[in-house]
Amino acid sequence: MTPALYARYSSDLQRDQSIEDQLRLARRALDQAGLASAHALVFSDAAISGAATGNRPGLTGLRQAIASRQISAVAVESLDRLSRDQADLALIAREMRAAGVRLITSDAGEISDDAAGIMQIGMRGMIGQIYLKDLANKTRRGLEGVVAEGRHTGAPPYGYQKKPGGEPGELVIDAEEAAIVRQICEDFVAGLSPQAIAAALNAAGVPGPSGRLWQTSTIFGQPKRLNGILWNPMYRGEQIWNRQRKVKDPVSGKARMVANPESDWVRRPAENWRILPEDLCDAIDRAKAKRQISQSPKAPRPKRALSGL
């Protein structure tokens, strides 16, 4: 069996050289432990967070090598390179102990297989988890500050563009796209369905958001989440932030968006972003209400499948 090295950095903003720096320190730790590092197997993950394990091919390969008894020791710069999650770090360490694999770190030496070593793993896992929570809170505070300053978080929505020479999040109205937004809303008020509006825009060769084709969902969206052209509050001169939050799967690392309760929303007047006049907004609301009534279970269904399209 041969020893192994593992390295990871979490952000695209960090350097690729970080991997080499970590491997250099891990090799030194192996040599100091009396293990030859020259022929060590190397596993690494670049620009992947340590909050999950299933989305890291390098770590997956390392764990498979441990399970198949291919390696004798694992050297890392520090325990949080393996995982910042307390439960995941404890599980990985337990897998190593079960396979008789030594765990060696550059900053703390070899992690012993006794109560002191178990406590050390538990403490480092706890510190890593606190770090992730603190980082999330700081990110949230930063984004809330951006909103308070009248700037936008994320990519500009359809109808807007970044202000030339402005700060990050400063938006101005895109005249061409704003005209399309108003036309969509006027067509909806006139009685056209979102499906018919999308089909007409595609037939006319009008590019949709991000250059994609127009879809029904692009226009009508999800009313409860206030997305889609007909529901976006920015077009009415209001910014609403924190409508949803990102939740990551602890194993796969894949994120999904979860709606926040309306009490957590942050609202701010943004008349400088208004695209739709007030009278058109009122007409849109009446058309929505009429559409919802006509589509209620008690309303008579159309005789033909394509009625209204």
PDB file of N, CA, C and O in Angstrom, residues 120-170:
ATOM      1  N   GLN A 120     -10.219  15.929  18.847  1.00  0.00           N
ATOM      2  CA  GLN A 120      -9.636  16.894  17.911  1.00  0.00           C
ATOM      3  C   GLN A 120     -10.461  16.967  16.622  1.00  0.00           C
ATOM      4  O   GLN A 120     -10.730  18.055  16.106  1.00  0.00           O
ATOM      5  N   ILE A 121     -10.867  15.811  16.121  1.00  0.00           N
ATOM      6  CA  ILE A 121     -11.702  15.777  14.913  1.00  0.00           C
ATOM      7  C   ILE A 121     -13.038  16.474  15.176  1.00  0.00           C
ATOM      8  O   ILE A 121     -13.531  17.247  14.351  1.00  0.00           O
ATOM      9  N   GLY A 122     -13.627  16.189  16.350  1.00  0.00           N
ATOM     10  CA  GLY A 122     -14.899  16.813  16.691  1.00  0.00           C
ATOM     11  C   GLY A 122     -14.785  18.330  16.785  1.00  0.00           C
ATOM     12  O   GLY A 122     -15.654  19.061  16.281  1.00  0.00           O
ATOM     13  N   MET A 123     -13.708  18.820  17.411  1.00  0.00           N
ATOM     14  CA  MET A 123     -13.526  20.258  17.563  1.00  0.00           C
ATOM     15  C   MET A 123     -13.287  20.932  16.215  1.00  0.00           C
ATOM     16  O   MET A 123     -13.861  21.985  15.926  1.00  0.00           O
ATOM     17  N   ARG A 124     -12.445  20.317  15.381  1.00  0.00           N
ATOM     18  CA  ARG A 124     -12.176  20.927  14.069  1.00  0.00           C
ATOM     19  C   ARG A 124     -13.416  20.908  13.187  1.00  0.00           C
ATOM     20  O   ARG A 124     -13.661  21.839  12.411  1.00  0.00           O
ATOM     21  N   GLY A 125     -14.214  19.840  13.299  1.00  0.00           N
ATOM     22  CA  GLY A 125     -15.460  19.797  12.547  1.00  0.00           C
ATOM     23  C   GLY A 125     -16.433  20.872  13.009  1.00  0.00           C
ATOM     24  O   GLY A 125     -17.102  21.521  12.195  1.00  0.00           O
ATOM     25  N   MET A 126     -16.492  21.080  14.323  1.00  0.00           N
ATOM     26  CA  MET A 126     -17.363  22.115  14.867  1.00  0.00           C
ATOM     27  C   MET A 126     -16.917  23.503  14.415  1.00  0.00           C
ATOM     28  O   MET A 126     -17.735  24.348  14.020  1.00  0.00           O
ATOM     29  N   ILE A 127     -15.612  23.746  14.441  1.00  0.00           N
ATOM     30  CA  ILE A 127     -15.077  25.033  14.000  1.00  0.00           C
ATOM     31  C   ILE A 127     -15.399  25.269  12.525  1.00  0.00           C
ATOM     32  O   ILE A 127     -15.778  26.367  12.121  1.00  0.00           O
ATOM     33  N   GLY A 128     -15.239  24.214  11.715  1.00  0.00           N
ATOM     34  CA  GLY A 128     -15.537  24.344  10.292  1.00  0.00           C
ATOM     35  C   GLY A 128     -17.000  24.666  10.043  1.00  0.00           C
ATOM     36  O   GLY A 128     -17.335  25.499   9.197  1.00  0.00           O
ATOM     37  N   GLN A 129     -17.897  24.024  10.811  1.00  0.00           N
ATOM     38  CA  GLN A 129     -19.321  24.257  10.629  1.00  0.00           C
ATOM     39  C   GLN A 129     -19.697  25.669  11.083  1.00  0.00           C
ATOM     40  O   GLN A 129     -20.529  26.338  10.451  1.00  0.00           O
ATOM     41  N   ILE A 130     -19.083  26.132  12.167  1.00  0.00           N
ATOM     42  CA  ILE A 130     -19.324  27.503  12.629  1.00  0.00           C
ATOM     43  C   ILE A 130     -18.836  28.504  11.591  1.00  0.00           C
ATOM     44  O   ILE A 130     -19.478  29.527  11.329  1.00  0.00           O
ATOM     45  N   TYR A 131     -17.702  28.187  10.966  1.00  0.00           N
ATOM     46  CA  TYR A 131     -17.167  29.061   9.922  1.00  0.00           C
ATOM     47  C   TYR A 131     -18.160  29.192   8.767  1.00  0.00           C
ATOM     48  O   TYR A 131     -18.409  30.287   8.264  1.00  0.00           O
ATOM     49  N   LEU A 132     -18.733  28.061   8.325  1.00  0.00           N
ATOM     50  CA  LEU A 132     -19.689  28.104   7.220  1.00  0.00           C
ATOM     51  C   LEU A 132     -20.921  28.921   7.584  1.00  0.00           C
ATOM     52  O   LEU A 132     -21.433  29.705   6.773  1.00  0.00           O
ATOM     53  N   LYS A 133     -21.417  28.751   8.805  1.00  0.00           N
ATOM     54  CA  LYS A 133     -22.592  29.505   9.247  1.00  0.00           C
ATOM     55  C   LYS A 133     -22.276  30.993   9.332  1.00  0.00           C
ATOM     56  O   LYS A 133     -23.075  31.838   8.903  1.00  0.00           O
ATOM     57  N   ASP A 134     -21.111  31.312   9.873  1.00  0.00           N
ATOM     58  CA  ASP A 134     -20.704  32.710   9.982  1.00  0.00           C
ATOM     59  C   ASP A 134     -20.531  33.333   8.601  1.00  0.00           C
ATOM     60  O   ASP A 134     -20.917  34.487   8.370  1.00  0.00           O
ATOM     61  N   LEU A 135     -19.968  32.563   7.671  1.00  0.00           N
ATOM     62  CA  LEU A 135     -19.789  33.054   6.305  1.00  0.00           C
ATOM     63  C   LEU A 135     -21.136  33.338   5.649  1.00  0.00           C
ATOM     64  O   LEU A 135     -21.315  34.359   4.966  1.00  0.00           O
ATOM     65  N   ALA A 136     -22.109  32.444   5.866  1.00  0.00           N
ATOM     66  CA  ALA A 136     -23.450  32.647   5.304  1.00  0.00           C
ATOM     67  C   ALA A 136     -24.094  33.902   5.879  1.00  0.00           C
ATOM     68  O   ALA A 136     -24.727  34.680   5.158  1.00  0.00           O
ATOM     69  N   ASN A 137     -23.934  34.130   7.189  1.00  0.00           N
ATOM     70  CA  ASN A 137     -24.507  35.319   7.816  1.00  0.00           C
ATOM     71  C   ASN A 137     -23.860  36.597   7.288  1.00  0.00           C
ATOM     72  O   ASN A 137     -24.543  37.598   7.048  1.00  0.00           O
ATOM     73  N   LYS A 138     -22.543  36.564   7.104  1.00  0.00           N
ATOM     74  CA  LYS A 138     -21.849  37.735   6.583  1.00  0.00           C
ATOM     75  C   LYS A 138     -22.271  38.025   5.141  1.00  0.00           C
ATOM     76  O   LYS A 138     -22.430  39.184   4.750  1.00  0.00           O
ATOM     77  N   THR A 139     -22.453  36.959   4.356  1.00  0.00           N
ATOM     78  CA  THR A 139     -22.902  37.141   2.975  1.00  0.00           C
ATOM     79  C   THR A 139     -24.290  37.761   2.948  1.00  0.00           C
ATOM     80  O   THR A 139     -24.557  38.677   2.156  1.00  0.00           O
ATOM     81  N   ARG A 140     -25.161  37.294   3.817  1.00  0.00           N
ATOM     82  CA  ARG A 140     -26.520  37.833   3.884  1.00  0.00           C
ATOM     83  C   ARG A 140     -26.489  39.304   4.287  1.00  0.00           C
ATOM     84  O   ARG A 140     -27.196  40.131   3.697  1.00  0.00           O
ATOM     85  N   ARG A 141     -25.694  39.641   5.289  1.00  0.00           N
ATOM     86  CA  ARG A 141     -25.611  41.038   5.718  1.00  0.00           C
ATOM     87  C   ARG A 141     -25.093  41.918   4.587  1.00  0.00           C
ATOM     88  O   ARG A 141     -25.567  43.040   4.383  1.00  0.00           O
ATOM     89  N   GLY A 142     -24.118  41.394   3.842  1.00  0.00           N
ATOM     90  CA  GLY A 142     -23.576  42.160   2.730  1.00  0.00           C
ATOM     91  C   GLY A 142     -24.617  42.415   1.652  1.00  0.00           C
ATOM     92  O   GLY A 142     -24.732  43.526   1.130  1.00  0.00           O
ATOM     93  N   LEU A 143     -25.408  41.382   1.326  1.00  0.00           N
ATOM     94  CA  LEU A 143     -26.441  41.528   0.307  1.00  0.00           C
ATOM     95  C   LEU A 143     -27.538  42.478   0.773  1.00  0.00           C
ATOM     96  O   LEU A 143     -28.062  43.275  -0.014  1.00  0.00           O
ATOM     97  N   GLU A 144     -27.892  42.413   2.049  1.00  0.00           N
ATOM     98  CA  GLU A 144     -28.907  43.319   2.577  1.00  0.00           C
ATOM     99  C   GLU A 144     -28.424  44.768   2.511  1.00  0.00           C
ATOM    100  O   GLU A 144     -29.203  45.687   2.250  1.00  0.00           O
ATOM    101  N   GLY A 145     -27.121  44.968   2.718  1.00  0.00           N
ATOM    102  CA  GLY A 145     -26.557  46.296   2.584  1.00  0.00           C
ATOM    103  C   GLY A 145     -26.609  46.794   1.151  1.00  0.00           C
ATOM    104  O   GLY A 145     -26.855  47.984   0.907  1.00  0.00           O
ATOM    105  N   VAL A 146     -26.387  45.886   0.199  1.00  0.00           N
ATOM    106  CA  VAL A 146     -26.473  46.255  -1.219  1.00  0.00           C
ATOM    107  C   VAL A 146     -27.884  46.733  -1.552  1.00  0.00           C
ATOM    108  O   VAL A 146     -28.079  47.744  -2.240  1.00  0.00           O
ATOM    109  N   VAL A 147     -28.902  46.023  -1.047  1.00  0.00           N
ATOM    110  CA  VAL A 147     -30.294  46.401  -1.292  1.00  0.00           C
ATOM    111  C   VAL A 147     -30.600  47.749  -0.646  1.00  0.00           C
ATOM    112  O   VAL A 147     -31.266  48.614  -1.240  1.00  0.00           O
ATOM    113  N   ALA A 148     -30.114  47.952   0.578  1.00  0.00           N
ATOM    114  CA  ALA A 148     -30.369  49.213   1.276  1.00  0.00           C
ATOM    115  C   ALA A 148     -29.768  50.404   0.530  1.00  0.00           C
ATOM    116  O   ALA A 148     -30.276  51.527   0.624  1.00  0.00           O
ATOM    117  N   GLU A 149     -28.713  50.169  -0.226  1.00  0.00           N
ATOM    118  CA  GLU A 149     -28.072  51.231  -1.001  1.00  0.00           C
ATOM    119  C   GLU A 149     -28.728  51.434  -2.368  1.00  0.00           C
ATOM    120  O   GLU A 149     -28.246  52.227  -3.178  1.00  0.00           O
ATOM    121  N   GLY A 150     -29.806  50.690  -2.630  1.00  0.00           N
ATOM    122  CA  GLY A 150     -30.517  50.866  -3.885  1.00  0.00           C
ATOM    123  C   GLY A 150     -29.911  50.134  -5.058  1.00  0.00           C
ATOM    124  O   GLY A 150     -30.165  50.490  -6.208  1.00  0.00           O
ATOM    125  N   ARG A 151     -29.142  49.087  -4.759  1.00  0.00           N
ATOM    126  CA  ARG A 151     -28.546  48.300  -5.828  1.00  0.00           C
ATOM    127  C   ARG A 151     -29.208  46.920  -5.885  1.00  0.00           C
ATOM    128  O   ARG A 151     -29.920  46.531  -4.979  1.00  0.00           O
ATOM    129  N   HIS A 152     -28.918  46.203  -6.964  1.00  0.00           N
ATOM    130  CA  HIS A 152     -29.548  44.910  -7.202  1.00  0.00           C
ATOM    131  C   HIS A 152     -28.554  43.788  -6.914  1.00  0.00           C
ATOM    132  O   HIS A 152     -27.364  43.916  -7.185  1.00  0.00           O
ATOM    133  N   THR A 153     -29.054  42.701  -6.356  1.00  0.00           N
ATOM    134  CA  THR A 153     -28.212  41.528  -6.110  1.00  0.00           C
ATOM    135  C   THR A 153     -28.430  40.524  -7.233  1.00  0.00           C
ATOM    136  O   THR A 153     -29.567  40.220  -7.584  1.00  0.00           O
ATOM    137  N   GLY A 154     -27.367  40.015  -7.798  1.00  0.00           N
ATOM    138  CA  GLY A 154     -27.482  39.036  -8.869  1.00  0.00           C
ATOM    139  C   GLY A 154     -27.438  39.685 -10.238  1.00  0.00           C
ATOM    140  O   GLY A 154     -27.178  40.884 -10.399  1.00  0.00           O
ATOM    141  N   ALA A 155     -27.712  38.868 -11.254  1.00  0.00           N
ATOM    142  CA  ALA A 155     -27.669  39.342 -12.643  1.00  0.00           C
ATOM    143  C   ALA A 155     -28.849  40.274 -12.918  1.00  0.00           C
ATOM    144  O   ALA A 155     -29.913  40.122 -12.320  1.00  0.00           O
ATOM    145  N   PRO A 156     -28.692  41.245 -13.816  1.00  0.00           N
ATOM    146  CA  PRO A 156     -29.803  42.150 -14.130  1.00  0.00           C
ATOM    147  C   PRO A 156     -30.989  41.384 -14.716  1.00  0.00           C
ATOM    148  O   PRO A 156     -30.818  40.572 -15.620  1.00  0.00           O
ATOM    149  N   PRO A 157     -32.207  41.614 -14.238  1.00  0.00           N
ATOM    150  CA  PRO A 157     -33.388  40.979 -14.819  1.00  0.00           C
ATOM    151  C   PRO A 157     -33.639  41.516 -16.228  1.00  0.00           C
ATOM    152  O   PRO A 157     -33.082  42.538 -16.628  1.00  0.00           O
ATOM    153  N   TYR A 158     -34.490  40.821 -16.957  1.00  0.00           N
ATOM    154  CA  TYR A 158     -34.854  41.267 -18.298  1.00  0.00           C
ATOM    155  C   TYR A 158     -35.466  42.663 -18.204  1.00  0.00           C
ATOM    156  O   TYR A 158     -36.330  42.931 -17.378  1.00  0.00           O
ATOM    157  N   GLY A 159     -35.006  43.565 -19.062  1.00  0.00           N
ATOM    158  CA  GLY A 159     -35.487  44.936 -19.042  1.00  0.00           C
ATOM    159  C   GLY A 159     -34.493  45.911 -18.444  1.00  0.00           C
ATOM    160  O   GLY A 159     -34.706  47.123 -18.482  1.00  0.00           O
ATOM    161  N   TYR A 160     -33.386  45.382 -17.917  1.00  0.00           N
ATOM    162  CA  TYR A 160     -32.384  46.221 -17.264  1.00  0.00           C
ATOM    163  C   TYR A 160     -30.986  45.826 -17.724  1.00  0.00           C
ATOM    164  O   TYR A 160     -30.757  44.723 -18.226  1.00  0.00           O
ATOM    165  N   GLN A 161     -30.048  46.721 -17.512  1.00  0.00           N
ATOM    166  CA  GLN A 161     -28.650  46.435 -17.780  1.00  0.00           C
ATOM    167  C   GLN A 161     -27.800  47.130 -16.720  1.00  0.00           C
ATOM    168  O   GLN A 161     -28.271  48.041 -16.022  1.00  0.00           O
ATOM    169  N   LYS A 162     -26.570  46.689 -16.597  1.00  0.00           N
ATOM    170  CA  LYS A 162     -25.668  47.310 -15.639  1.00  0.00           C
ATOM    171  C   LYS A 162     -25.398  48.761 -16.033  1.00  0.00           C
ATOM    172  O   LYS A 162     -25.242  49.076 -17.207  1.00  0.00           O
ATOM    173  N   LYS A 163     -25.352  49.621 -15.050  1.00  0.00           N
ATOM    174  CA  LYS A 163     -25.073  51.029 -15.315  1.00  0.00           C
ATOM    175  C   LYS A 163     -23.626  51.174 -15.747  1.00  0.00           C
ATOM    176  O   LYS A 163     -22.713  50.751 -15.033  1.00  0.00           O
ATOM    177  N   PRO A 164     -23.387  51.752 -16.927  1.00  0.00           N
ATOM    178  CA  PRO A 164     -21.993  51.920 -17.379  1.00  0.00           C
ATOM    179  C   PRO A 164     -21.185  52.746 -16.387  1.00  0.00           C
ATOM    180  O   PRO A 164     -21.575  53.847 -16.015  1.00  0.00           O
ATOM    181  N   GLY A 165     -20.087  52.166 -15.930  1.00  0.00           N
ATOM    182  CA  GLY A 165     -19.232  52.854 -14.977  1.00  0.00           C
ATOM    183  C   GLY A 165     -19.765  52.886 -13.566  1.00  0.00           C
ATOM    184  O   GLY A 165     -19.159  53.511 -12.686  1.00  0.00           O
ATOM    185  N   GLY A 166     -20.905  52.223 -13.321  1.00  0.00           N
ATOM    186  CA  GLY A 166     -21.494  52.237 -11.990  1.00  0.00           C
ATOM    187  C   GLY A 166     -20.924  51.163 -11.082  1.00  0.00           C
ATOM    188  O   GLY A 166     -20.116  50.320 -11.497  1.00  0.00           O
ATOM    189  N   GLU A 167     -21.372  51.170  -9.850  1.00  0.00           N
ATOM    190  CA  GLU A 167     -20.954  50.158  -8.891  1.00  0.00           C
ATOM    191  C   GLU A 167     -21.676  48.840  -9.174  1.00  0.00           C
ATOM    192  O   GLU A 167     -22.707  48.835  -9.864  1.00  0.00           O
ATOM    193  N   PRO A 168     -21.165  47.744  -8.646  1.00  0.00           N
ATOM    194  CA  PRO A 168     -21.864  46.469  -8.829  1.00  0.00           C
ATOM    195  C   PRO A 168     -23.299  46.550  -8.318  1.00  0.00           C
ATOM    196  O   PRO A 168     -23.548  47.040  -7.219  1.00  0.00           O
ATOM    197  N   GLY A 169     -24.244  46.103  -9.134  1.00  0.00           N
ATOM    198  CA  GLY A 169     -25.643  46.124  -8.732  1.00  0.00           C
ATOM    199  C   GLY A 169     -26.399  47.381  -9.130  1.00  0.00           C
ATOM    200  O   GLY A 169     -27.620  47.441  -8.972  1.00  0.00           O
ATOM    201  N   GLU A 170     -25.693  48.391  -9.654  1.00  0.00           N
ATOM    202  CA  GLU A 170     -26.388  49.589 -10.144  1.00  0.00           C
ATOM    203  C   GLU A 170     -26.969  49.294 -11.522  1.00  0.00           C
ATOM    204  O   GLU A 170     -26.233  48.927 -12.445  1.00  0.00           O
TER     205      GLU A 170
END
